[in-house]
Amino acid sequence: MNLWHNFHYAVAMVLFCIGLYTVIMRRNIIKKIIGLNVMETSVFLFLVSIGYRKGGIAPIHGPGADPSRMVNPLPQALILTGIVVAVSVTALALSLVILLYRQFGTLDVSRLFREEEEEAG
Amino acid sequence: MKRLVSLLFIGALALLLLYVVSRMPPMGEPDNPTATRVVPRYLEKAEDETHTPNVVTGIILNYRGFDTMGEVTVIYCALAAVLAVLGRERRGRIRDYVELSGLPSSVIVRTMVALVVPFILLFSLYTIFHGETSPGGGFQGGAVIGASMIIFTTIYGLHLSSVKVPQRFRSPLEGSAVITFFLVGVLGFFGGGNFLTYAWPRVSEGLHPALVTWLTVLVEVGIGLGGAMVLISILFAMVREEGADEPLA
Amino acid sequence: MSGAFKHLPIMMITLPMLGAALMPFVSYLRREAVPWVSALFLVVSGVLGLLLAGRIPPDGCVGYRLGGWEPPFGIELKVDFAGYFLMMVVCGISLLALLYSRLYIIREVEGGKITAYYVLFLLLSASMMGFVVTGDIFNLFVFMEILAISSYALVAVTGNRNAVRAAFKYLLMGAPSSIMVLLGIGLLYSATGTLNMADLAARVGETGYREVLIASFAVLVLAFMVKAAIFPLHLWLPDAHSIAPSPMSAMLSGLVVAVSAFAIARIAFSVFTVHSWGVVGTTLDALAAAGAAAVLFGGIMAIYQRDFKMMIAYSTISHMGYIVLGFTALNPEGLTGAVYHVLDHGIAKACLFLCAGNFIYRKGYRRIDQLKGAWREMPWTCFAFALAAWSVIGLPPSAGFISKWYLVYGNVKADRVPYAVVLLIGAILAAVYCFRIIYYMFFQPGEEGAWRDQVMDAPAGMLAPTWALSLATLFFGVFSYLFLDSLLKAAASLLA
Amino acid sequence: MPEGATKSVVPLFPVLLPWISLLAILLMPRKAPRLRLWLCFAGSALTFLVVILMLPGVLDGKTYYFKLASIVEGLEISLYVDTLGYYFALVLAFMWMLATLYSISYIDHKHNRFFAFLALCGSFLIGCAFSRNMFTYFIFYEMMTFGSYPLIIHEETTMARRAGYKYLVYAIAAGTVLFFAIIANYFWGGGVLNFEKWGLLSLETASRAALLTIFFTYIAGFGVKAAIMPLHGWVPDAHPAAPSPASALLSGVILKAGAFGIMRVIFNLFGIGLMKELGVHWVVAVFACITIVMASVFALTQDNLKRRLAYSSIGQVSYIILGLAMVSRDGALGGVMHLAHHALMKACLFLCAGVILVKTGKKNISEMRGIGYQLPVTMICFSVCALAMMGTPPSVGFISKWLLGSGAMQAGLPVYVVILLVSSLLNAAYFLPIIYTAFFRWEGDEEGAHHPKLDFSAENDRLMMVPVVLLALLVLVVGIWVTVPGFPYSLASRVVNLVFP
């Protein structure tokens, strides 16, 4: 069955959902950011697995390296960009967390937003 | 209730995604669309066209160089974003908040760090300059430099590291990755090609391989330098705890 | 296009990037120069764009191969007329908002962050320009990320607690959606093996992995719906747009979400082209339904707001629905309406937010009922507001009328009369919330002491961009004939 | 380019000239308010002059055309002067000039705003009259609609605000419906909205259902302005709230813009042939009849003079609609002519009401006992026009009613004649008491006191009296010398000859 054969993808998808769950349900904002990173990583896993090739070798030319056996280098290149993006978003998110913590003294999202409702009402 | 709904939603999403996975091309087969389209050319011709044995580097810097320009812009953007949120340390006033950082640590740790950091820096240089023949590259090298500064800062404190990498040295270099890319890109026009063309058609045939290699290395260095400075600046902005005790608002 | 002119689009995109990269240096030398130098880069970029005028064939597109690699191996910019048009829109509105920022932002942002503000501003406009013309789907993602990160940060730039909270909310919805875009691109890549949009369009028709394609389209649309704040996924927008500093609200509300909405159209038409509409039709139908709901929901919520920036933000939600309803009509008229609506919505919304900024700058007022009698003290701002509101409602001869005409016409032509009626109801709702404010400003006596009897409007440096935008709504309405013919052709060729 | 039209810039002048007034207001120094107002008047007078100068050409059957902009193929903003458009433009330019003159001494505060919007509305209305297609018409029409809002709430009283609010609600809703109608017409009618032919749509190009949709959305959209019941709600509030010259224009011209739109729809877009084929004009006629009778009944119950006049206007505008809906030659002629006739009469009545308000401060009819002795000239003019409204010969009112009655006979529906007669009776019922109160009642008359002496001293304000007297004279003159070139008949008969070949 294809799902079994594609279990890398399946794992990536499950990780994706776990990450999404963390982002949505966790109340601690740092955990939310961890969830975000899990989601990102799952997509990287997914993309890298797309580039996998049975019995493939690293895509570096050199003695004994046969181009027809190399794994797909394109997803790797994309992932490099993706990682940088992920790092950037995480950096920004963490600095927002620092500021939020300084101002509210809490990391609990329900308390952050409860206060908002009180201020509005 | 909200929990249940979310769980149901995510469960449904997971099932759908798994269904899609089961309909995807089988992983690793040589006749997948991913393996038959576009990529064969990279694998076969990359060495001749980009003069880098490492195909990944060839793709990053040459075939898809513009993506990488975007990528360095993203990291630069992240720096600007962090600075916009947290603020940059002020010039000259760095002593005020130095004592807050820097972990108390033993002489052994301090000595070890002092000994190891130069080697880490050396390794980062290797990573940068060897990017085109082996795994590695500008950004990875920059990240290693950044990591070395993280170690240094945690042990020796912000003050000393900000003396080692002062702001007047750092801030003009933060954009160097983007600037290098831009310059190399524009040089492509004058060489008779398009933006980011490394193999200038106007320059005589004999020069091509060397030119491409040198431009690649130039870009790598730019990325490494810029990336490192950006990471260090982000680090400093986050470590800085000016007036952290009392909530601002 | 030949000669040096073919390099102009890429220079338009990269020059602001270079400017952003140079800005720390400029700031190090002389901090006061930062706004002017940033503006200079956008001006140069805009001038380069003007040089391109007339060189883009309306019924086709100019490809630009980065690094000289032929597609699908390298990245390609595809500058069609619609993309060029939007680039100019982005450039113009950004420039005006940037000029406006110079005086405004020193009030709200502490000194050390101002350079970062301008860096982000330049990156935001550069990324939007790249976003609308890129021909590579992964490149689209990269630009989208620059766009997203700079907008998260710019919402929080004032550092006040509500702003940080709004920015975090924005990030919590925006970042997962970015990841979903990447997931969608991964799915698309796995089924086709290519990333170039034109090549994808060719491959999508012949590949056998239908489910993967549908999933990828659905994921992409869902993700961009968050970015464009289309109805059920709009939760982040009202806070973020109303709390951000006003020139930033102008950018976010006028351009960022609209450009994201346009990205859906780009993906639908340039990647999943005509022959796969059957496959992705249901998604587009669902999207259209969401758009219709957005029009009504945004309009009704806008009526009930007390804070005028909040009201403008809800109005944006409503107008995103317009754009979606425009291009989901799947005919050139509807698409033209959508593209023109990006223009006029951008101008009008930016103008409204700048006017709101003027009120906040002078008086610190944010509530709608505080605007009663504002006309006596700030007539110029009030007039600019009225003109922009005119366009938001879609009354002739403003630009809003032209786009509304095409949106409704496109929907009638696509045999979607209910959606056309929804659009008209949206216009009525817009009239309700806009005329209320106009009425307060001009015809209602103010509270005692709320407004002085003598004219004391915002400084000229802020009024000038505001007025430039409000006159632009008229200009693009009266002189719409200069663009519409080409836009219709471009839309037709995008759909072909 | 329409067939046989002369390309000419002339149509542009009347549209642009009122902007001179606007510029005058904006640029003139604050110290010379009087001069500014006279410049405004000069702008409107010049507009009228230019329109008059076009008369010989139009009577020769020439048409003028000027393209402003072409949005896309088949959709352009252009000016086009044909007989019907010219007819409307002539009426409104004349009314505009008199209203501006009258306003100079009537409006006592916020001159700038009032005159600016007065000029703007004038420009937009002439744009309406000279539109070449429905698209252009709509653009000018909407601008005119919202431009007249400040005129209505000029007094800024609570009543004016409420009336203005109501006006906006109706205007926005109507504009939306109209917008949809035009889009439907553009799409289902084959992408053409032009006015230069007499009947553009046909059952070959569009299905019956589509045509009916287009027709009724048009009627609903224009019906709000033309105050067809039940879409008339804003009129009785707006008229009393607005300053008198503005009410005169509202009922003299702005209401007619709706009726004129319906004329364009029936004559130019659908054409008489198609109207007969579709056979739905009776629906419009029924609504018009209901409006005529009901409005008169409502008018009877009003004590506020301007409110009574407002209801009267509602009824009278429906005469025009009824004339069009008869789909007969004389009916159409009567309808078209009534547009001008009613404008003359009703504008005069409203201006008289304005004089009464300014000189005596009285708004309600019950307070006006003996007012004919305080303001004799005004009240004589008022009486002339009121009698004309009832259809007394020799006056313009008689001409209209005669033609309408004759049209009803041509259409084979004498029931319309009955309606007209009933309406005339009702007109008499609400106008005669005013005249009676003004001249035959006075303070203390029940105790046998002698009637007061005629007193001309209150009417020394020439700026206000000239328009009133001029209009009252015209009501008689146009009613007697009907066929003078330039008077309504000369133009309206040309139109009708074209519509009914």
Tab-separated table of C-alpha atoms in Angstrom, chain C residues 390 395-397 401-402 404-406 408-409 412-413 417 420 424 428 431 435 439 442-445 480-481 484-485 488, chain D residues 69-72 75 113 135 138-139 142-143 146 149-150 153 156 161 168 172-173 176 179-180 182-183 186-188 193:
chain	number	residue	atom	x	y	z
C	390	TRP	CA	-16.375	58.332	-1.880
C	395	LEU	CA	-19.614	56.365	-6.205
C	396	PRO	CA	-18.758	57.891	-9.544
C	397	PRO	CA	-16.452	59.318	-10.699
C	401	PHE	CA	-16.881	53.147	-9.174
C	402	ILE	CA	-14.895	51.741	-12.050
C	404	LYS	CA	-17.305	48.151	-8.740
C	405	TRP	CA	-18.676	48.340	-12.240
C	406	TYR	CA	-16.344	45.637	-13.455
C	408	VAL	CA	-20.564	43.521	-10.697
C	409	TYR	CA	-20.447	43.162	-14.437
C	412	VAL	CA	-23.451	39.127	-13.858
C	413	LYS	CA	-21.620	37.835	-16.879
C	417	VAL	CA	-26.412	37.395	-10.029
C	420	ALA	CA	-23.528	40.689	-7.885
C	424	LEU	CA	-24.144	45.947	-4.309
C	428	ILE	CA	-24.679	50.063	0.521
C	431	ALA	CA	-22.205	53.961	2.262
C	435	PHE	CA	-21.593	58.592	5.396
C	439	TYR	CA	-21.988	63.438	8.421
C	442	PHE	CA	-19.211	68.157	8.347
C	443	PHE	CA	-22.754	68.574	9.527
C	444	GLN	CA	-22.788	67.785	13.201
C	445	PRO	CA	-21.868	70.338	15.847
C	480	SER	CA	-9.328	54.932	-15.836
C	481	TYR	CA	-9.517	54.636	-19.605
C	484	LEU	CA	-8.560	49.567	-18.489
C	485	ASP	CA	-8.115	48.503	-22.051
C	488	LEU	CA	-8.753	43.778	-19.812
D	69	ALA	CA	-13.196	59.423	-22.382
D	70	SER	CA	-13.661	55.928	-23.645
D	71	ILE	CA	-13.266	53.439	-20.839
D	72	VAL	CA	-13.316	50.395	-23.050
D	75	LEU	CA	-18.388	52.061	-22.785
D	113	ARG	CA	-21.240	75.971	0.884
D	135	PHE	CA	-23.223	55.079	-18.195
D	138	PHE	CA	-25.461	57.443	-14.203
D	139	ILE	CA	-22.172	59.066	-13.341
D	142	GLU	CA	-25.082	60.019	-8.836
D	143	MET	CA	-22.820	63.011	-8.429
D	146	PHE	CA	-24.991	63.460	-3.488
D	149	TYR	CA	-27.464	66.614	-0.100
D	150	PRO	CA	-25.800	69.738	1.355
D	153	ILE	CA	-29.659	70.028	4.983
D	156	GLU	CA	-28.953	72.298	9.763
D	161	ARG	CA	-30.895	66.514	9.309
D	168	LEU	CA	-29.415	59.637	1.611
D	172	ILE	CA	-28.108	55.142	-1.984
D	173	ALA	CA	-30.645	52.388	-2.361
D	176	THR	CA	-27.599	50.698	-6.214
D	179	PHE	CA	-26.343	50.489	-11.048
D	180	PHE	CA	-27.590	46.960	-11.288
D	182	ILE	CA	-27.337	49.479	-16.083
D	183	ILE	CA	-25.068	46.480	-15.693
D	186	TYR	CA	-25.002	46.413	-20.601
D	187	PHE	CA	-24.676	42.680	-20.339
D	188	TRP	CA	-28.007	41.429	-21.600
D	193	LEU	CA	-26.293	51.881	-23.632
